[in-house]
PDB file of C-alpha atoms in Angstrom:
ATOM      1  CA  UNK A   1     -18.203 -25.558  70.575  1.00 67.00           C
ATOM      2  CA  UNK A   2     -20.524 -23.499  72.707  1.00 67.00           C
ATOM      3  CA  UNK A   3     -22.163 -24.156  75.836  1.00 62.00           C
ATOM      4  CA  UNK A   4     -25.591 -24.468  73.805  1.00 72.00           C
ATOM      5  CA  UNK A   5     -24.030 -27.081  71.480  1.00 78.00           C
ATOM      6  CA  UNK A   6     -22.571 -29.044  74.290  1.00 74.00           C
ATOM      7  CA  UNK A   7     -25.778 -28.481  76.072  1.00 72.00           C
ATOM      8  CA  UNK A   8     -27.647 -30.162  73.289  1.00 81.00           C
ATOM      9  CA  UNK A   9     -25.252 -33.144  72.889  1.00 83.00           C
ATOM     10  CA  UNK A  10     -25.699 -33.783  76.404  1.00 77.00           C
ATOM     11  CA  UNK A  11     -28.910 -33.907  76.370  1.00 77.00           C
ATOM     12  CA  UNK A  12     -29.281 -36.527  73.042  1.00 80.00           C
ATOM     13  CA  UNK A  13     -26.888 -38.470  75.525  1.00 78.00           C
ATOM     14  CA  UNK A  14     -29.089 -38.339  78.523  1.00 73.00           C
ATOM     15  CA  UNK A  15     -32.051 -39.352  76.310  1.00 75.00           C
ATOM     16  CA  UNK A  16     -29.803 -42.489  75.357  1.00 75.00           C
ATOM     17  CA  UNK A  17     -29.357 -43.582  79.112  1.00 73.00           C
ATOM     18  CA  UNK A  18     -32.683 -45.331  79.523  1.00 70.00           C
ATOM     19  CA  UNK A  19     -32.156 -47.656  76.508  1.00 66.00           C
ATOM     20  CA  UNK A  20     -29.867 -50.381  76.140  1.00 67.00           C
ATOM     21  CA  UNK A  21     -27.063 -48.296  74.901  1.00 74.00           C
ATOM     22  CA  UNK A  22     -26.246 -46.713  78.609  1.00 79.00           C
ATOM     23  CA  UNK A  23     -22.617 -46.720  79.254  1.00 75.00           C
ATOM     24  CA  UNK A  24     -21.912 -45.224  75.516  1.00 81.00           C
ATOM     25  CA  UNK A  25     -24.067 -42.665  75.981  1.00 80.00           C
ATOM     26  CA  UNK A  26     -22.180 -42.099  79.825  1.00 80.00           C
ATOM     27  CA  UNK A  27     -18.789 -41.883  77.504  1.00 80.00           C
ATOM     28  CA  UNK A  28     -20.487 -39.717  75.176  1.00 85.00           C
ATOM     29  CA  UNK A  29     -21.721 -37.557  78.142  1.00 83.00           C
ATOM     30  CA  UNK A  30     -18.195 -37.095  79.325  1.00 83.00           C
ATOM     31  CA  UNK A  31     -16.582 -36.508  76.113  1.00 88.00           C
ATOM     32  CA  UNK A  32     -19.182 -33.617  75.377  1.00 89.00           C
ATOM     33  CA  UNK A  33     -18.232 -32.293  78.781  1.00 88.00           C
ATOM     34  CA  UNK A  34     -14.618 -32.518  78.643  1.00 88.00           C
ATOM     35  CA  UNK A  35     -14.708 -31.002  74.948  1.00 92.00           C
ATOM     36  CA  UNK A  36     -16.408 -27.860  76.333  1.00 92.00           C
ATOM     37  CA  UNK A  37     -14.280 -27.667  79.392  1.00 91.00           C
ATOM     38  CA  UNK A  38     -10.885 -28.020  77.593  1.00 93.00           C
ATOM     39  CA  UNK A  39     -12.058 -25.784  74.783  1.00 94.00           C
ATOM     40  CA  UNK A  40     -12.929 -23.065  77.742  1.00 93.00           C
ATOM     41  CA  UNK A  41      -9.607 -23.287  79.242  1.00 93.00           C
ATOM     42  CA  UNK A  42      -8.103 -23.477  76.342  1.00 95.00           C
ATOM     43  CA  UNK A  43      -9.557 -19.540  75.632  1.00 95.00           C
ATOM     44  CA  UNK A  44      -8.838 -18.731  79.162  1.00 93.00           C
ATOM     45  CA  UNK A  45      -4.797 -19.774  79.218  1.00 93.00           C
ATOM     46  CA  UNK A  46      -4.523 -18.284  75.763  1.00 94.00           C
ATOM     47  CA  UNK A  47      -6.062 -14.918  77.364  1.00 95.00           C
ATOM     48  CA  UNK A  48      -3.881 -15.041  80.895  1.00 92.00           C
ATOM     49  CA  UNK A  49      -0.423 -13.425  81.371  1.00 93.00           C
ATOM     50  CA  UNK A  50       1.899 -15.404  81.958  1.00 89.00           C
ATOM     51  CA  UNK A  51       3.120 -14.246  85.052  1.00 89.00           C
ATOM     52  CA  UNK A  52      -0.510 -15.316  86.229  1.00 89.00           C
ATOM     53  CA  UNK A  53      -0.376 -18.471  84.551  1.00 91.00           C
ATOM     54  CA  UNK A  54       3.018 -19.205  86.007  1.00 88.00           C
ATOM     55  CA  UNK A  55       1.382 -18.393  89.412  1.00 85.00           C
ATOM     56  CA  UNK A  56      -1.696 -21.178  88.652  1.00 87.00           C
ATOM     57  CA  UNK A  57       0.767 -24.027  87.656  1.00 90.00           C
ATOM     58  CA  UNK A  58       1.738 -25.098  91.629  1.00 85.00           C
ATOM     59  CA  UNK A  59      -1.951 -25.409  92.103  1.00 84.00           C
ATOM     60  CA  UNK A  60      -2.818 -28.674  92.049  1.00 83.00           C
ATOM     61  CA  UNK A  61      -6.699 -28.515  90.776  1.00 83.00           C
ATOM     62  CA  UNK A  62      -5.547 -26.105  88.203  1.00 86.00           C
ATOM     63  CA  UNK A  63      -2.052 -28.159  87.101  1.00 88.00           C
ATOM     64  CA  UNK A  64      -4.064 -30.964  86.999  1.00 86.00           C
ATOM     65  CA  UNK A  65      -6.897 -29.712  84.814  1.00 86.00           C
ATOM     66  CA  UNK A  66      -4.124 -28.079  82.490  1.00 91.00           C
ATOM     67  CA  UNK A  67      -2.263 -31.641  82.205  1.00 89.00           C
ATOM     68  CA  UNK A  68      -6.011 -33.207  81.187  1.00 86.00           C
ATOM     69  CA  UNK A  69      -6.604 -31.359  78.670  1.00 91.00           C
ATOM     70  CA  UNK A  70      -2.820 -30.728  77.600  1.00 92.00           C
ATOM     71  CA  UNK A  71      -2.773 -27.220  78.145  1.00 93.00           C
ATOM     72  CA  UNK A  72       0.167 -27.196  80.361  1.00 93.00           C
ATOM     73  CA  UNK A  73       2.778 -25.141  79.143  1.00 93.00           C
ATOM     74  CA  UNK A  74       5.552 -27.589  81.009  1.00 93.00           C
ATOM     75  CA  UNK A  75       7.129 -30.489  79.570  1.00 94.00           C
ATOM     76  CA  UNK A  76       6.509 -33.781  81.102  1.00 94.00           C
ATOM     77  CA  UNK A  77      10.284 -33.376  83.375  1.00 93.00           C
ATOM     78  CA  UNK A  78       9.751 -29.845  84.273  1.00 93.00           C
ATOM     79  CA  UNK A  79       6.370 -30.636  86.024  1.00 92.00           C
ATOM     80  CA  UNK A  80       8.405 -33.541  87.379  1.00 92.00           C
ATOM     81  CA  UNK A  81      10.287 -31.230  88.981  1.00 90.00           C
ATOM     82  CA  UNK A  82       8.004 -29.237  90.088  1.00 89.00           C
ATOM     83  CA  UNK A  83       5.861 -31.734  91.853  1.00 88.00           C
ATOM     84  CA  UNK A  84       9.212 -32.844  93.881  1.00 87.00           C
ATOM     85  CA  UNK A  85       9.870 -29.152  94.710  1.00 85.00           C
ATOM     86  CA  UNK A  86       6.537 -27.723  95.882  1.00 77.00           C
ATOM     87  CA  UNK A  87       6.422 -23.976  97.094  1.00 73.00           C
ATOM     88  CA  UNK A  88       6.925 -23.444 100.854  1.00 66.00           C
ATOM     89  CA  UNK A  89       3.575 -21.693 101.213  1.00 61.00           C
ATOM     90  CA  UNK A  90       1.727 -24.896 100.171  1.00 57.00           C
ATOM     91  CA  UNK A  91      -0.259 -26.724 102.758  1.00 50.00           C
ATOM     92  CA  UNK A  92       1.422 -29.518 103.667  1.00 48.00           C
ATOM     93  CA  UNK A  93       4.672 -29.067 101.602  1.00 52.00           C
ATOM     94  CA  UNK A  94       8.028 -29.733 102.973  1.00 51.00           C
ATOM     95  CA  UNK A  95      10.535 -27.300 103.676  1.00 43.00           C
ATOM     96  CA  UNK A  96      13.101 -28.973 101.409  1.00 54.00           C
ATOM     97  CA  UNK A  97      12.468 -31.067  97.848  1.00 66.00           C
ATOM     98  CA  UNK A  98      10.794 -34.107  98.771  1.00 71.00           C
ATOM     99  CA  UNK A  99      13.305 -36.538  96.553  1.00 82.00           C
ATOM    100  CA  UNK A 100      16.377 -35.899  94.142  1.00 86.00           C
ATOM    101  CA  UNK A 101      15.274 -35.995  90.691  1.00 90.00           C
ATOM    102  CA  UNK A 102      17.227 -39.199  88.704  1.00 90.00           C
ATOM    103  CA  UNK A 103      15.783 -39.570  85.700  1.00 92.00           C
ATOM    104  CA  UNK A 104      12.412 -40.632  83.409  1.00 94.00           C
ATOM    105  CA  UNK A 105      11.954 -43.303  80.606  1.00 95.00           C
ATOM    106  CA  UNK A 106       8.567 -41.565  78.785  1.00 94.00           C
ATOM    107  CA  UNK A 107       8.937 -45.188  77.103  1.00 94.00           C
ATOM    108  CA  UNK A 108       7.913 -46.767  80.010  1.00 95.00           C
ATOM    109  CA  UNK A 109       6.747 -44.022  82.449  1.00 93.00           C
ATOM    110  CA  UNK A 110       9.134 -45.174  85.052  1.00 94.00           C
ATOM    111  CA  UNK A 111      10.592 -42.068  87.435  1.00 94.00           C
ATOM    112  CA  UNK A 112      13.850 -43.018  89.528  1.00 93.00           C
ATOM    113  CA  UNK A 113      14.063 -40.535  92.011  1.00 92.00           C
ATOM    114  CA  UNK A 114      16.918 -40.473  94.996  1.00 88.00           C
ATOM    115  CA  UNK A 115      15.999 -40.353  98.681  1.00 79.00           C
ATOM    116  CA  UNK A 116      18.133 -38.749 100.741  1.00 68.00           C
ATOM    117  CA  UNK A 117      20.174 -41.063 103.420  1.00 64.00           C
ATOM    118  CA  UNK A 118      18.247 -41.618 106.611  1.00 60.00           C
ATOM    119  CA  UNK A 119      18.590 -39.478 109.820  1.00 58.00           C
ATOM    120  CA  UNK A 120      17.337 -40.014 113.067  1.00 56.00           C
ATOM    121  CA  UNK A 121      15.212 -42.571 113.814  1.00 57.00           C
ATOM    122  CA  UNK A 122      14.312 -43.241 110.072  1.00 54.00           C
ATOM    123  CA  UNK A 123      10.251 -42.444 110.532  1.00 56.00           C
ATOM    124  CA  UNK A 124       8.243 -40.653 107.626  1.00 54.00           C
ATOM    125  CA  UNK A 125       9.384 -42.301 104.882  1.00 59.00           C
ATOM    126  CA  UNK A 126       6.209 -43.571 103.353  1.00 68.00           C
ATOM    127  CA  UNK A 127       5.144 -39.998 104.468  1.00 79.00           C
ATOM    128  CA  UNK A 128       7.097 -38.971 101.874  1.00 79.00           C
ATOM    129  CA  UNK A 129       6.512 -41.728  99.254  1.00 83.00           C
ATOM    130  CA  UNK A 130       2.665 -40.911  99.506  1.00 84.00           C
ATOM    131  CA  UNK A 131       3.304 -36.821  99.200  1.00 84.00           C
ATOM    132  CA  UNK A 132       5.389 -37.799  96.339  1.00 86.00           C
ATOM    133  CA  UNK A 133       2.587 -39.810  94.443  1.00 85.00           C
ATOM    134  CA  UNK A 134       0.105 -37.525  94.727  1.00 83.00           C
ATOM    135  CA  UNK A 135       1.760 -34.696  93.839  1.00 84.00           C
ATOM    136  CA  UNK A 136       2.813 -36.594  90.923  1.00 87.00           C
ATOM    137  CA  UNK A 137      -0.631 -38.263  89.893  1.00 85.00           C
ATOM    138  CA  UNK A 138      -1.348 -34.293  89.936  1.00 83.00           C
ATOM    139  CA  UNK A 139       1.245 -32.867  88.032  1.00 88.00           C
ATOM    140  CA  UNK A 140       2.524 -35.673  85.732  1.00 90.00           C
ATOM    141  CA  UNK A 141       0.422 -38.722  85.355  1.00 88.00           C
ATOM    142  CA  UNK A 142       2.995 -39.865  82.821  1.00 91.00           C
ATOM    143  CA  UNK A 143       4.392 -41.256  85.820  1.00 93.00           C
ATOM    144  CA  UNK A 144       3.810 -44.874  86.036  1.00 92.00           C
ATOM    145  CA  UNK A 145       6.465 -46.403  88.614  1.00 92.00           C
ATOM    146  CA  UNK A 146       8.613 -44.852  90.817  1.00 91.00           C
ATOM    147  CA  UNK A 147      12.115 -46.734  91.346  1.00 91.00           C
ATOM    148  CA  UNK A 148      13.727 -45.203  94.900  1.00 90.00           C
ATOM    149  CA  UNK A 149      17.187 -44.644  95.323  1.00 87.00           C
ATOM    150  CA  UNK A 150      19.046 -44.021  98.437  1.00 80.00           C
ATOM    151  CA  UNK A 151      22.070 -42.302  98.072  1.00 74.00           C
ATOM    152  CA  UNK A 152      24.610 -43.765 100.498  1.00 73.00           C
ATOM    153  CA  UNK A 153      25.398 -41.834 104.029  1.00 71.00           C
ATOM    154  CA  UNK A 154      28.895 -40.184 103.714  1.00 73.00           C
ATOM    155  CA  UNK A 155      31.759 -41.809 105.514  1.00 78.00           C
ATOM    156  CA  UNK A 156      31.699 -41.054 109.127  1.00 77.00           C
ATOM    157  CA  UNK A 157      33.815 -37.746 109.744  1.00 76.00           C
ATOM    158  CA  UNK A 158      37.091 -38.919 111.635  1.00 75.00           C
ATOM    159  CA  UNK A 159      37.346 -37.173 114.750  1.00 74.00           C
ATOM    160  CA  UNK A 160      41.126 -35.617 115.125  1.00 78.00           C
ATOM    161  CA  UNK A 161      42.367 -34.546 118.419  1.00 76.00           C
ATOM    162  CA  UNK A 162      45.177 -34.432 121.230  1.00 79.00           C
ATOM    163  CA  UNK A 163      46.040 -37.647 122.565  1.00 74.00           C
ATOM    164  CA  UNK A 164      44.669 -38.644 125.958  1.00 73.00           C
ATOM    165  CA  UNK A 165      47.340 -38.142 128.629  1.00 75.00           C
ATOM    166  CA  UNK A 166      49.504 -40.929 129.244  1.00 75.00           C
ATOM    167  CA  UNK A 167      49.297 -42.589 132.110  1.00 73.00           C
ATOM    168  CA  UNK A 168      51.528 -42.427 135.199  1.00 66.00           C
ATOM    169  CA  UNK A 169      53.992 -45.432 135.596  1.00 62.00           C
TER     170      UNK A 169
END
């Protein structure tokens, strides 16, 4: 479709709003637009390297715009991954991966991811829960539910040493 096509469909649907048929000629309007967008990135992944493409797919406006139209080259667990390990340089990303992936159901759409054990005074966890969902909702709305696990703390380390001195009798 070309941008003069689309033009014109959008236009039939904006002539549609004032009557009674408003909201399907809204759908239509979107539908027109999201046919010429997808069909334009479409030509544009197909013409990038894909070292550069690579290089788009931890940005989240351009992930998600790929995952919209299904142009991402990732399958639904790799951009799992992905999303629970961003890049350092991101604003805003952790250090480390922000949960252990566990496994997905595509069935359902239901992610189990493992938290690490608690440290310190326990704070940030919904910190985490909320950078996890959105980076999800951006990289793999396939997602549905998220099911937390905690994996358990490790035994505490037994401490060996000299015995205390005895004391004088």
């Amino acid at each position: 479709m070309t941008a003069e096509t689309c033009g014109l469909r959008v236009q039939e649907a904006l002539d549609r709003l004032t009557g009674t048929g408003a909201r399907d000629a809204g759908e239509q309007l979107v539908r027109e637009l999201m046919a010429l967008y997808g069909e334009g990135l479409a030509a544009l992944v197909a013409a990038v390297p894909p070292r550069a493409l690579a290089a788009a797919l931890d940005d989240p406006a351009a992930a998600g715009l790929l995952v919209l139209h299904d142009l991402h080259p990732e399958d639904t667990t790799a951009r799992i991954r992905r999303a629970l390990n961003p890049p350092a340089d991101r604003p805003g990303a952790a250090p480390d991966a922000l949960a252990e992936f566990a496994g997905f159901d595509p069935a359902t759409g239901a992610l189990t991811l493992r938290r690490p054990p608690a440290t310190g005074c326990g704070c940030g966890g919904s910190d985490v829960t909320e950078r996890v969902e959105g980076a999800l909702a951006c990289h793999a709305p396939e997602v549905t539910s998220v099911v937390w696990e905690t994996v358990p703390a490790a035994p505490p380390l037994l401490q060996i040493g000299t015995r205390p001195p005895a004391a004088a009798r």
